[in-house]
Amino acid sequence: MGDVVGHGIQASATMGRLRTAVRTLADVDLPPDELLTHLDDLVIHLAAETGAEESTGDVGATCLYAVYDPVSHRCSLAAAGHPPPALARPDGTVEFLPVPAGPPLGVGGLPFESMETELPENAVLALYTNGLMAVWNREIDESRLLLTNALAHPGGSLDGTCDAVLRTLLPDGGALDDVALLLARTRSLDAAHVATWDVPADPAWVARSRRDVTERLTEWGLDEAVFTTELVVSELVTNAIRHAVPPIRLRLIHDHSLICEVTDSSSTAPHMRRARTFDEGGRGLLLVARLSQRWGSRQTTEGKTIWSEQTLPVGLPTGLPGLD
């Protein structure tokens, strides 16, 4: 969720460029605080292009970025001068998550900080811009109370809840500023849609990993995905055994797509290069990239995870989505 300072064509153009940048950086799977750091640099460059000699936050934007894992139920968030999100739990209690505010985008030189929290299944996370809360004759605490009351019944449809929030908070004469509201309901993937194996640092276990994956895909009714997934698993597990540090873990996630992850204890990121004709190796990640809809690497507290996502062929069963 983001909000650009100002109005008109220039603000719209800036928002478009920032939206494109967020989508690109999200594909790289950066942590929220690191993603905001890159956005901050971009806003500074955009300000320089428009002729601003120094960015003080008057020219810039705010942003709240969140990543939710439906397997662990963990959500990582970071903010750049943006209002904190509200979390409506299934029992009707509502709280504002204590996300470190951080500086607005475009200030430069100041750090951003992430927080991580667990979100229960069927909770509703509300992200919004400041225009929803800022009303000239109403204190911010009163706006927060109104939002809390409007979100206190999270079991209804998200569209209906959005309408209720807007009716409750927006004044009769309309908002004084641009208003954006995004509601997301958390879902979870149960153990039946996730498979995890510990892989010893022994090349002989590559074949064992392929067999384990084949058996699990057959159980899931994904026989058509077996051949491609075997190749991906073979390359990722082989690379981890050869170049990484144990322990090594292989995980399959059966969601709306099929995700394969290999986690190890090395923080060294993989490098994809085009192998020369006479090279004996160096083609593994290129093969993974060709076979996957998306792939990437993300840093973890204990090392890194390399992942590959495949689109399931039409007609194959899918799991539950992580968010509504």
PDB file of C-alpha atoms in Angstrom:
ATOM      1  CA  MET A   1       0.000   0.000   0.000  1.00  0.00           C
ATOM      2  CA  GLY A   2       1.439   3.367  -0.976  1.00  0.00           C
ATOM      3  CA  ASP A   3       0.589   7.049  -1.102  1.00  0.00           C
ATOM      4  CA  VAL A   4       2.403   9.656  -3.178  1.00  0.00           C
ATOM      5  CA  VAL A   5       2.641  13.223  -1.957  1.00  0.00           C
ATOM      6  CA  GLY A   6       0.737  15.678  -4.150  1.00  0.00           C
ATOM      7  CA  HIS A   7      -1.881  15.441  -6.873  1.00  0.00           C
ATOM      8  CA  GLY A   8      -2.102  15.683 -10.635  1.00  0.00           C
ATOM      9  CA  ILE A   9      -0.177  14.173 -13.512  1.00  0.00           C
ATOM     10  CA  GLN A  10       3.231  14.248 -11.805  1.00  0.00           C
ATOM     11  CA  ALA A  11       1.964  12.385  -8.738  1.00  0.00           C
ATOM     12  CA  SER A  12       0.185   9.830 -10.933  1.00  0.00           C
ATOM     13  CA  ALA A  13       3.335   9.249 -12.982  1.00  0.00           C
ATOM     14  CA  THR A  14       5.400   8.811  -9.824  1.00  0.00           C
ATOM     15  CA  MET A  15       2.902   6.322  -8.425  1.00  0.00           C
ATOM     16  CA  GLY A  16       3.016   4.328 -11.660  1.00  0.00           C
ATOM     17  CA  ARG A  17       6.793   4.107 -11.586  1.00  0.00           C
ATOM     18  CA  LEU A  18       6.841   3.123  -7.927  1.00  0.00           C
ATOM     19  CA  ARG A  19       4.174   0.477  -8.501  1.00  0.00           C
ATOM     20  CA  THR A  20       6.256  -1.045 -11.289  1.00  0.00           C
ATOM     21  CA  ALA A  21       9.350  -0.972  -9.080  1.00  0.00           C
ATOM     22  CA  VAL A  22       7.533  -2.699  -6.215  1.00  0.00           C
ATOM     23  CA  ARG A  23       6.340  -5.493  -8.497  1.00  0.00           C
ATOM     24  CA  THR A  24       9.846  -5.989  -9.865  1.00  0.00           C
ATOM     25  CA  LEU A  25      11.469  -6.001  -6.428  1.00  0.00           C
ATOM     26  CA  ALA A  26       8.778  -8.316  -5.064  1.00  0.00           C
ATOM     27  CA  ASP A  27       9.681 -10.868  -7.742  1.00  0.00           C
ATOM     28  CA  VAL A  28      13.261 -10.770  -6.444  1.00  0.00           C
ATOM     29  CA  ASP A  29      11.856 -11.800  -3.030  1.00  0.00           C
ATOM     30  CA  LEU A  30      13.595  -9.098  -1.009  1.00  0.00           C
ATOM     31  CA  PRO A  31      12.835  -8.660   2.706  1.00  0.00           C
ATOM     32  CA  PRO A  32      10.400  -5.768   3.358  1.00  0.00           C
ATOM     33  CA  ASP A  33      13.003  -3.429   4.871  1.00  0.00           C
ATOM     34  CA  GLU A  34      15.433  -4.018   2.008  1.00  0.00           C
ATOM     35  CA  LEU A  35      12.709  -3.473  -0.581  1.00  0.00           C
ATOM     36  CA  LEU A  36      11.826  -0.116   0.999  1.00  0.00           C
ATOM     37  CA  THR A  37      15.495   0.888   0.908  1.00  0.00           C
ATOM     38  CA  HIS A  38      15.545   0.351  -2.863  1.00  0.00           C
ATOM     39  CA  LEU A  39      12.290   2.303  -3.225  1.00  0.00           C
ATOM     40  CA  ASP A  40      13.780   5.133  -1.173  1.00  0.00           C
ATOM     41  CA  ASP A  41      16.708   5.365  -3.578  1.00  0.00           C
ATOM     42  CA  LEU A  42      14.304   5.391  -6.527  1.00  0.00           C
ATOM     43  CA  VAL A  43      12.251   8.265  -5.095  1.00  0.00           C
ATOM     44  CA  ILE A  44      15.438  10.275  -4.577  1.00  0.00           C
ATOM     45  CA  HIS A  45      16.392   9.690  -8.226  1.00  0.00           C
ATOM     46  CA  LEU A  46      12.898  10.681  -9.360  1.00  0.00           C
ATOM     47  CA  ALA A  47      13.115  13.879  -7.333  1.00  0.00           C
ATOM     48  CA  ALA A  48      16.479  14.660  -8.949  1.00  0.00           C
ATOM     49  CA  GLU A  49      14.973  14.151 -12.400  1.00  0.00           C
ATOM     50  CA  THR A  50      12.265  16.716 -11.636  1.00  0.00           C
ATOM     51  CA  GLY A  51      14.875  19.272 -10.618  1.00  0.00           C
ATOM     52  CA  ALA A  52      14.676  19.035  -6.834  1.00  0.00           C
ATOM     53  CA  GLU A  53      18.115  19.677  -5.354  1.00  0.00           C
ATOM     54  CA  GLU A  54      17.362  18.097  -2.011  1.00  0.00           C
ATOM     55  CA  SER A  55      14.674  15.676  -0.868  1.00  0.00           C
ATOM     56  CA  THR A  56      13.193  16.519   2.535  1.00  0.00           C
ATOM     57  CA  GLY A  57      10.165  14.256   2.487  1.00  0.00           C
ATOM     58  CA  ASP A  58       7.942  16.987   0.979  1.00  0.00           C
ATOM     59  CA  VAL A  59       8.541  15.316  -2.360  1.00  0.00           C
ATOM     60  CA  GLY A  60       8.149  11.606  -1.907  1.00  0.00           C
ATOM     61  CA  ALA A  61       5.783   8.886  -0.855  1.00  0.00           C
ATOM     62  CA  THR A  62       4.792   6.578   1.964  1.00  0.00           C
ATOM     63  CA  CYS A  63       4.577   2.806   1.711  1.00  0.00           C
ATOM     64  CA  LEU A  64       3.627  -0.237   3.755  1.00  0.00           C
ATOM     65  CA  TYR A  65       4.899  -3.575   2.457  1.00  0.00           C
ATOM     66  CA  ALA A  66       3.835  -6.942   3.871  1.00  0.00           C
ATOM     67  CA  VAL A  67       4.644 -10.566   2.993  1.00  0.00           C
ATOM     68  CA  TYR A  68       2.477 -13.397   4.365  1.00  0.00           C
ATOM     69  CA  ASP A  69       3.464 -17.068   4.467  1.00  0.00           C
ATOM     70  CA  PRO A  70       0.345 -19.292   4.540  1.00  0.00           C
ATOM     71  CA  VAL A  71       2.417 -22.274   5.680  1.00  0.00           C
ATOM     72  CA  SER A  72       3.969 -20.745   8.811  1.00  0.00           C
ATOM     73  CA  HIS A  73       1.235 -18.089   9.259  1.00  0.00           C
ATOM     74  CA  ARG A  74       4.021 -15.519   9.696  1.00  0.00           C
ATOM     75  CA  CYS A  75       3.758 -12.034   8.228  1.00  0.00           C
ATOM     76  CA  SER A  76       6.733  -9.697   7.733  1.00  0.00           C
ATOM     77  CA  LEU A  77       6.010  -5.978   7.472  1.00  0.00           C
ATOM     78  CA  ALA A  78       7.930  -2.733   7.057  1.00  0.00           C
ATOM     79  CA  ALA A  79       6.699   0.837   6.694  1.00  0.00           C
ATOM     80  CA  ALA A  80       8.050   4.044   5.222  1.00  0.00           C
ATOM     81  CA  GLY A  81       6.092   6.808   6.934  1.00  0.00           C
ATOM     82  CA  HIS A  82       2.833   4.921   6.373  1.00  0.00           C
ATOM     83  CA  PRO A  83      -0.021   4.391   8.875  1.00  0.00           C
ATOM     84  CA  PRO A  84       0.088   1.018  10.668  1.00  0.00           C
ATOM     85  CA  PRO A  85      -2.259  -1.727   9.456  1.00  0.00           C
ATOM     86  CA  ALA A  86      -5.212  -2.908  11.502  1.00  0.00           C
ATOM     87  CA  LEU A  87      -5.654  -6.603  12.238  1.00  0.00           C
ATOM     88  CA  ALA A  88      -9.147  -7.957  12.892  1.00  0.00           C
ATOM     89  CA  ARG A  89      -8.928 -11.370  14.527  1.00  0.00           C
ATOM     90  CA  PRO A  90     -11.620 -14.023  13.989  1.00  0.00           C
ATOM     91  CA  ASP A  91     -13.013 -13.386  17.489  1.00  0.00           C
ATOM     92  CA  GLY A  92     -13.725  -9.746  16.583  1.00  0.00           C
ATOM     93  CA  THR A  93     -10.858  -8.123  18.472  1.00  0.00           C
ATOM     94  CA  VAL A  94      -9.005  -5.463  16.477  1.00  0.00           C
ATOM     95  CA  GLU A  95      -5.489  -4.142  16.993  1.00  0.00           C
ATOM     96  CA  PHE A  96      -3.108  -1.860  15.132  1.00  0.00           C
ATOM     97  CA  LEU A  97       0.130  -3.715  14.474  1.00  0.00           C
ATOM     98  CA  PRO A  98       3.194  -1.957  15.935  1.00  0.00           C
ATOM     99  CA  VAL A  99       5.092  -1.682  12.656  1.00  0.00           C
ATOM    100  CA  PRO A 100       8.099   0.660  13.033  1.00  0.00           C
ATOM    101  CA  ALA A 101       7.042   3.810  11.185  1.00  0.00           C
ATOM    102  CA  GLY A 102      10.300   4.515   9.361  1.00  0.00           C
ATOM    103  CA  PRO A 103      10.942   7.680   7.347  1.00  0.00           C
ATOM    104  CA  PRO A 104       8.898   8.532   4.238  1.00  0.00           C
ATOM    105  CA  LEU A 105      10.361   7.460   0.909  1.00  0.00           C
ATOM    106  CA  GLY A 106      12.647  10.108  -0.511  1.00  0.00           C
ATOM    107  CA  VAL A 107      14.323  11.259   2.699  1.00  0.00           C
ATOM    108  CA  GLY A 108      17.393   9.085   2.138  1.00  0.00           C
ATOM    109  CA  GLY A 109      20.068   7.815   4.498  1.00  0.00           C
ATOM    110  CA  LEU A 110      17.746   6.576   7.245  1.00  0.00           C
ATOM    111  CA  PRO A 111      17.138   2.878   7.931  1.00  0.00           C
ATOM    112  CA  PHE A 112      13.903   0.927   7.659  1.00  0.00           C
ATOM    113  CA  GLU A 113      13.006  -1.791  10.127  1.00  0.00           C
ATOM    114  CA  SER A 114      10.900  -4.907   9.629  1.00  0.00           C
ATOM    115  CA  MET A 115       8.709  -6.677  12.139  1.00  0.00           C
ATOM    116  CA  GLU A 116       7.321 -10.204  12.033  1.00  0.00           C
ATOM    117  CA  THR A 117       4.117 -11.440  13.605  1.00  0.00           C
ATOM    118  CA  GLU A 118       1.830 -14.446  13.419  1.00  0.00           C
ATOM    119  CA  LEU A 119      -1.577 -13.966  11.800  1.00  0.00           C
ATOM    120  CA  PRO A 120      -4.351 -16.431  12.663  1.00  0.00           C
ATOM    121  CA  GLU A 121      -6.365 -18.064   9.917  1.00  0.00           C
ATOM    122  CA  ASN A 122      -9.434 -16.079   8.787  1.00  0.00           C
ATOM    123  CA  ALA A 123      -8.085 -12.831  10.213  1.00  0.00           C
ATOM    124  CA  VAL A 124      -8.548  -9.644   8.176  1.00  0.00           C
ATOM    125  CA  LEU A 125      -5.605  -7.311   7.602  1.00  0.00           C
ATOM    126  CA  ALA A 126      -6.576  -3.728   6.721  1.00  0.00           C
ATOM    127  CA  LEU A 127      -4.130  -1.498   4.847  1.00  0.00           C
ATOM    128  CA  TYR A 128      -5.138   2.088   4.130  1.00  0.00           C
ATOM    129  CA  THR A 129      -3.830   5.524   3.249  1.00  0.00           C
ATOM    130  CA  ASN A 130      -3.817   8.527   5.551  1.00  0.00           C
ATOM    131  CA  GLY A 131      -6.757  10.056   3.679  1.00  0.00           C
ATOM    132  CA  LEU A 132      -9.072   7.511   5.296  1.00  0.00           C
ATOM    133  CA  MET A 133      -8.193   8.656   8.813  1.00  0.00           C
ATOM    134  CA  ALA A 134      -7.435  12.370   8.411  1.00  0.00           C
ATOM    135  CA  VAL A 135     -10.625  14.410   8.769  1.00  0.00           C
ATOM    136  CA  TRP A 136     -10.331  18.090   9.660  1.00  0.00           C
ATOM    137  CA  ASN A 137     -12.809  18.022  12.587  1.00  0.00           C
ATOM    138  CA  ARG A 138     -11.867  14.600  13.980  1.00  0.00           C
ATOM    139  CA  GLU A 139      -8.924  13.469  16.097  1.00  0.00           C
ATOM    140  CA  ILE A 140      -6.850  10.556  14.819  1.00  0.00           C
ATOM    141  CA  ASP A 141      -7.717   8.511  17.923  1.00  0.00           C
ATOM    142  CA  GLU A 142     -11.405   8.886  17.093  1.00  0.00           C
ATOM    143  CA  SER A 143     -10.747   7.716  13.533  1.00  0.00           C
ATOM    144  CA  ARG A 144      -8.906   4.679  14.878  1.00  0.00           C
ATOM    145  CA  LEU A 145     -11.836   3.842  17.135  1.00  0.00           C
ATOM    146  CA  LEU A 146     -14.259   4.138  14.215  1.00  0.00           C
ATOM    147  CA  LEU A 147     -12.072   1.849  12.104  1.00  0.00           C
ATOM    148  CA  THR A 148     -11.838  -0.630  14.969  1.00  0.00           C
ATOM    149  CA  ASN A 149     -15.621  -0.779  15.297  1.00  0.00           C
ATOM    150  CA  ALA A 150     -16.115  -1.149  11.537  1.00  0.00           C
ATOM    151  CA  LEU A 151     -13.690  -4.100  11.420  1.00  0.00           C
ATOM    152  CA  ALA A 152     -15.066  -5.828  14.513  1.00  0.00           C
ATOM    153  CA  HIS A 153     -17.109  -8.309  12.447  1.00  0.00           C
ATOM    154  CA  PRO A 154     -14.469  -9.872  10.148  1.00  0.00           C
ATOM    155  CA  GLY A 155     -16.548 -12.895   9.175  1.00  0.00           C
ATOM    156  CA  GLY A 156     -18.522 -11.101   6.466  1.00  0.00           C
ATOM    157  CA  SER A 157     -17.505 -10.513   2.876  1.00  0.00           C
ATOM    158  CA  LEU A 158     -14.510  -8.288   2.260  1.00  0.00           C
ATOM    159  CA  ASP A 159     -16.513  -6.106  -0.130  1.00  0.00           C
ATOM    160  CA  GLY A 160     -19.181  -5.591   2.516  1.00  0.00           C
ATOM    161  CA  THR A 161     -16.577  -4.772   5.153  1.00  0.00           C
ATOM    162  CA  CYS A 162     -14.918  -2.249   2.819  1.00  0.00           C
ATOM    163  CA  ASP A 163     -18.257  -0.537   2.255  1.00  0.00           C
ATOM    164  CA  ALA A 164     -18.888  -0.433   6.011  1.00  0.00           C
ATOM    165  CA  VAL A 165     -15.468   1.096   6.698  1.00  0.00           C
ATOM    166  CA  LEU A 166     -15.893   3.796   4.061  1.00  0.00           C
ATOM    167  CA  ARG A 167     -19.401   4.674   5.221  1.00  0.00           C
ATOM    168  CA  THR A 168     -18.186   4.935   8.799  1.00  0.00           C
ATOM    169  CA  LEU A 169     -15.030   6.969   8.313  1.00  0.00           C
ATOM    170  CA  LEU A 170     -15.586   9.204   5.303  1.00  0.00           C
ATOM    171  CA  PRO A 171     -17.359  12.519   5.957  1.00  0.00           C
ATOM    172  CA  ASP A 172     -20.574  13.381   4.121  1.00  0.00           C
ATOM    173  CA  GLY A 173     -18.805  15.943   1.967  1.00  0.00           C
ATOM    174  CA  GLY A 174     -16.191  13.450   0.812  1.00  0.00           C
ATOM    175  CA  ALA A 175     -12.577  12.857   1.772  1.00  0.00           C
ATOM    176  CA  LEU A 176     -10.079  15.686   1.978  1.00  0.00           C
ATOM    177  CA  ASP A 177      -7.352  13.536   0.430  1.00  0.00           C
ATOM    178  CA  ASP A 178      -7.028  10.475  -1.778  1.00  0.00           C
ATOM    179  CA  VAL A 179      -8.328   7.347  -0.053  1.00  0.00           C
ATOM    180  CA  ALA A 180      -7.242   3.751  -0.613  1.00  0.00           C
ATOM    181  CA  LEU A 181      -8.346   0.741   1.433  1.00  0.00           C
ATOM    182  CA  LEU A 182      -7.170  -2.843   1.013  1.00  0.00           C
ATOM    183  CA  LEU A 183      -8.524  -5.770   3.027  1.00  0.00           C
ATOM    184  CA  ALA A 184      -6.938  -9.231   2.925  1.00  0.00           C
ATOM    185  CA  ARG A 185      -8.245 -12.330   4.703  1.00  0.00           C
ATOM    186  CA  THR A 186      -5.608 -14.849   5.719  1.00  0.00           C
ATOM    187  CA  ARG A 187      -5.839 -18.485   4.739  1.00  0.00           C
ATOM    188  CA  SER A 188      -3.528 -21.322   5.655  1.00  0.00           C
ATOM    189  CA  LEU A 189      -2.130 -24.369   3.941  1.00  0.00           C
ATOM    190  CA  ASP A 190      -2.503 -27.498   6.040  1.00  0.00           C
ATOM    191  CA  ALA A 191       0.096 -30.233   6.318  1.00  0.00           C
ATOM    192  CA  ALA A 192      -1.534 -32.178   3.494  1.00  0.00           C
ATOM    193  CA  HIS A 193      -0.414 -29.493   1.021  1.00  0.00           C
ATOM    194  CA  VAL A 194       3.183 -29.245   2.253  1.00  0.00           C
ATOM    195  CA  ALA A 195       5.972 -31.827   2.150  1.00  0.00           C
ATOM    196  CA  THR A 196       9.387 -31.373   3.781  1.00  0.00           C
ATOM    197  CA  TRP A 197      12.506 -33.543   3.733  1.00  0.00           C
ATOM    198  CA  ASP A 198      15.930 -33.188   5.344  1.00  0.00           C
ATOM    199  CA  VAL A 199      18.646 -33.887   2.773  1.00  0.00           C
ATOM    200  CA  PRO A 200      22.101 -35.123   3.869  1.00  0.00           C
ATOM    201  CA  ALA A 201      25.081 -33.557   2.100  1.00  0.00           C
ATOM    202  CA  ASP A 202      25.624 -36.726   0.081  1.00  0.00           C
ATOM    203  CA  PRO A 203      25.285 -36.805  -3.738  1.00  0.00           C
ATOM    204  CA  ALA A 204      23.590 -40.196  -3.461  1.00  0.00           C
ATOM    205  CA  TRP A 205      20.583 -38.469  -1.906  1.00  0.00           C
ATOM    206  CA  VAL A 206      19.778 -36.563  -5.100  1.00  0.00           C
ATOM    207  CA  ALA A 207      18.129 -39.672  -6.549  1.00  0.00           C
ATOM    208  CA  ARG A 208      16.336 -40.279  -3.234  1.00  0.00           C
ATOM    209  CA  SER A 209      14.998 -36.724  -3.321  1.00  0.00           C
ATOM    210  CA  ARG A 210      13.650 -37.243  -6.831  1.00  0.00           C
ATOM    211  CA  ARG A 211      11.851 -40.407  -5.688  1.00  0.00           C
ATOM    212  CA  ASP A 212      10.377 -38.671  -2.652  1.00  0.00           C
ATOM    213  CA  VAL A 213       9.087 -35.821  -4.798  1.00  0.00           C
ATOM    214  CA  THR A 214       7.613 -38.184  -7.390  1.00  0.00           C
ATOM    215  CA  GLU A 215       5.737 -40.127  -4.718  1.00  0.00           C
ATOM    216  CA  ARG A 216       4.305 -36.971  -3.163  1.00  0.00           C
ATOM    217  CA  LEU A 217       3.232 -35.473  -6.502  1.00  0.00           C
ATOM    218  CA  THR A 218       1.479 -38.740  -7.336  1.00  0.00           C
ATOM    219  CA  GLU A 219      -0.378 -38.561  -4.015  1.00  0.00           C
ATOM    220  CA  TRP A 220      -1.451 -35.010  -4.891  1.00  0.00           C
ATOM    221  CA  GLY A 221      -2.671 -36.099  -8.328  1.00  0.00           C
ATOM    222  CA  LEU A 222       0.004 -34.042 -10.089  1.00  0.00           C
ATOM    223  CA  ASP A 223       1.460 -36.743 -12.325  1.00  0.00           C
ATOM    224  CA  GLU A 224       1.810 -34.321 -15.245  1.00  0.00           C
ATOM    225  CA  ALA A 225       4.125 -32.140 -13.156  1.00  0.00           C
ATOM    226  CA  VAL A 226       6.461 -34.988 -12.176  1.00  0.00           C
ATOM    227  CA  PHE A 227       8.981 -34.750 -15.034  1.00  0.00           C
ATOM    228  CA  THR A 228       9.589 -31.005 -14.739  1.00  0.00           C
ATOM    229  CA  THR A 229       9.675 -31.057 -10.948  1.00  0.00           C
ATOM    230  CA  GLU A 230      12.176 -33.924 -10.914  1.00  0.00           C
ATOM    231  CA  LEU A 231      14.553 -31.863 -13.059  1.00  0.00           C
ATOM    232  CA  VAL A 232      14.156 -28.773 -10.868  1.00  0.00           C
ATOM    233  CA  VAL A 233      14.658 -30.733  -7.643  1.00  0.00           C
ATOM    234  CA  SER A 234      17.679 -32.529  -9.070  1.00  0.00           C
ATOM    235  CA  GLU A 235      19.399 -29.254  -9.992  1.00  0.00           C
ATOM    236  CA  LEU A 236      18.593 -27.390  -6.767  1.00  0.00           C
ATOM    237  CA  VAL A 237      19.508 -30.257  -4.443  1.00  0.00           C
ATOM    238  CA  THR A 238      22.714 -30.980  -6.380  1.00  0.00           C
ATOM    239  CA  ASN A 239      23.771 -27.316  -6.161  1.00  0.00           C
ATOM    240  CA  ALA A 240      23.069 -27.258  -2.424  1.00  0.00           C
ATOM    241  CA  ILE A 241      25.087 -30.429  -1.795  1.00  0.00           C
ATOM    242  CA  ARG A 242      28.027 -29.221  -3.903  1.00  0.00           C
ATOM    243  CA  HIS A 243      28.222 -25.553  -2.947  1.00  0.00           C
ATOM    244  CA  ALA A 244      26.208 -24.899   0.216  1.00  0.00           C
ATOM    245  CA  VAL A 245      26.487 -25.642   3.918  1.00  0.00           C
ATOM    246  CA  PRO A 246      24.350 -28.241   5.737  1.00  0.00           C
ATOM    247  CA  PRO A 247      21.717 -28.662   7.007  1.00  0.00           C
ATOM    248  CA  ILE A 248      19.799 -28.823   3.725  1.00  0.00           C
ATOM    249  CA  ARG A 249      16.009 -28.963   3.554  1.00  0.00           C
ATOM    250  CA  LEU A 250      13.733 -29.648   0.578  1.00  0.00           C
ATOM    251  CA  ARG A 251      10.127 -28.436   0.658  1.00  0.00           C
ATOM    252  CA  LEU A 252       7.214 -28.752  -1.784  1.00  0.00           C
ATOM    253  CA  ILE A 253       4.178 -26.475  -1.461  1.00  0.00           C
ATOM    254  CA  HIS A 254       0.984 -27.370  -3.332  1.00  0.00           C
ATOM    255  CA  ASP A 255      -0.939 -24.105  -3.616  1.00  0.00           C
ATOM    256  CA  HIS A 256      -2.532 -22.473  -6.675  1.00  0.00           C
ATOM    257  CA  SER A 257       0.877 -23.274  -8.163  1.00  0.00           C
ATOM    258  CA  LEU A 258       3.612 -25.761  -7.260  1.00  0.00           C
ATOM    259  CA  ILE A 259       6.552 -24.317  -5.330  1.00  0.00           C
ATOM    260  CA  CYS A 260       9.827 -26.129  -4.744  1.00  0.00           C
ATOM    261  CA  GLU A 261      12.235 -24.762  -2.118  1.00  0.00           C
ATOM    262  CA  VAL A 262      15.734 -25.830  -1.107  1.00  0.00           C
ATOM    263  CA  THR A 263      17.093 -24.209   2.054  1.00  0.00           C
ATOM    264  CA  ASP A 264      20.682 -24.381   3.312  1.00  0.00           C
ATOM    265  CA  SER A 265      22.887 -22.640   5.867  1.00  0.00           C
ATOM    266  CA  SER A 266      25.013 -20.654   3.415  1.00  0.00           C
ATOM    267  CA  SER A 267      24.266 -16.971   2.898  1.00  0.00           C
ATOM    268  CA  THR A 268      25.993 -16.919  -0.504  1.00  0.00           C
ATOM    269  CA  ALA A 269      23.461 -16.063  -3.199  1.00  0.00           C
ATOM    270  CA  PRO A 270      23.409 -18.119  -6.415  1.00  0.00           C
ATOM    271  CA  HIS A 271      24.727 -16.620  -9.640  1.00  0.00           C
ATOM    272  CA  MET A 272      23.175 -17.548 -12.958  1.00  0.00           C
ATOM    273  CA  ARG A 273      25.476 -17.441 -15.965  1.00  0.00           C
ATOM    274  CA  ARG A 274      25.425 -18.858 -19.465  1.00  0.00           C
ATOM    275  CA  ALA A 275      27.790 -21.810 -19.668  1.00  0.00           C
ATOM    276  CA  ARG A 276      30.278 -21.943 -22.517  1.00  0.00           C
ATOM    277  CA  THR A 277      30.155 -24.826 -24.973  1.00  0.00           C
ATOM    278  CA  PHE A 278      33.063 -26.704 -23.403  1.00  0.00           C
ATOM    279  CA  ASP A 279      32.011 -26.122 -19.751  1.00  0.00           C
ATOM    280  CA  GLU A 280      31.084 -29.268 -17.835  1.00  0.00           C
ATOM    281  CA  GLY A 281      28.719 -27.411 -15.471  1.00  0.00           C
ATOM    282  CA  GLY A 282      27.075 -24.058 -14.942  1.00  0.00           C
ATOM    283  CA  ARG A 283      23.744 -24.843 -16.605  1.00  0.00           C
ATOM    284  CA  GLY A 284      21.687 -25.785 -13.546  1.00  0.00           C
ATOM    285  CA  LEU A 285      20.083 -22.445 -12.731  1.00  0.00           C
ATOM    286  CA  LEU A 286      19.495 -21.711 -16.412  1.00  0.00           C
ATOM    287  CA  LEU A 287      17.566 -24.967 -16.617  1.00  0.00           C
ATOM    288  CA  VAL A 288      15.587 -24.097 -13.478  1.00  0.00           C
ATOM    289  CA  ALA A 289      14.756 -20.684 -14.941  1.00  0.00           C
ATOM    290  CA  ARG A 290      13.557 -22.251 -18.205  1.00  0.00           C
ATOM    291  CA  LEU A 291      11.363 -24.796 -16.424  1.00  0.00           C
ATOM    292  CA  SER A 292       9.835 -22.369 -13.922  1.00  0.00           C
ATOM    293  CA  GLN A 293       7.290 -19.618 -14.193  1.00  0.00           C
ATOM    294  CA  ARG A 294       9.314 -17.752 -11.555  1.00  0.00           C
ATOM    295  CA  TRP A 295      12.342 -18.522  -9.444  1.00  0.00           C
ATOM    296  CA  GLY A 296      14.502 -16.680  -6.982  1.00  0.00           C
ATOM    297  CA  SER A 297      16.556 -16.661  -3.814  1.00  0.00           C
ATOM    298  CA  ARG A 298      15.800 -15.079  -0.443  1.00  0.00           C
ATOM    299  CA  GLN A 299      17.956 -14.669   2.624  1.00  0.00           C
ATOM    300  CA  THR A 300      16.821 -16.262   5.881  1.00  0.00           C
ATOM    301  CA  THR A 301      18.039 -15.880   9.454  1.00  0.00           C
ATOM    302  CA  GLU A 302      20.021 -19.101   9.071  1.00  0.00           C
ATOM    303  CA  GLY A 303      21.115 -18.981   5.424  1.00  0.00           C
ATOM    304  CA  LYS A 304      19.161 -18.815   2.186  1.00  0.00           C
ATOM    305  CA  THR A 305      16.303 -20.438   0.296  1.00  0.00           C
ATOM    306  CA  ILE A 306      16.267 -20.985  -3.467  1.00  0.00           C
ATOM    307  CA  TRP A 307      12.757 -21.476  -4.809  1.00  0.00           C
ATOM    308  CA  SER A 308      11.065 -22.341  -8.079  1.00  0.00           C
ATOM    309  CA  GLU A 309       7.386 -21.840  -8.918  1.00  0.00           C
ATOM    310  CA  GLN A 310       5.551 -23.778 -11.629  1.00  0.00           C
ATOM    311  CA  THR A 311       2.118 -23.094 -13.037  1.00  0.00           C
ATOM    312  CA  LEU A 312      -0.017 -26.210 -12.729  1.00  0.00           C
ATOM    313  CA  PRO A 313      -1.454 -27.505 -16.016  1.00  0.00           C
ATOM    314  CA  VAL A 314      -5.147 -26.808 -16.557  1.00  0.00           C
ATOM    315  CA  GLY A 315      -7.302 -29.457 -14.920  1.00  0.00           C
ATOM    316  CA  LEU A 316      -4.841 -30.418 -12.187  1.00  0.00           C
ATOM    317  CA  PRO A 317      -5.995 -29.983  -8.571  1.00  0.00           C
ATOM    318  CA  THR A 318      -4.803 -26.920  -6.675  1.00  0.00           C
ATOM    319  CA  GLY A 319      -4.505 -26.091  -3.001  1.00  0.00           C
ATOM    320  CA  LEU A 320      -6.050 -23.186  -1.130  1.00  0.00           C
ATOM    321  CA  PRO A 321      -4.832 -19.619  -1.713  1.00  0.00           C
ATOM    322  CA  GLY A 322      -3.015 -17.852   1.101  1.00  0.00           C
ATOM    323  CA  LEU A 323      -5.056 -14.651   0.980  1.00  0.00           C
ATOM    324  CA  ASP A 324      -8.496 -13.573  -0.161  1.00  0.00           C
TER     325      ASP A 324
END
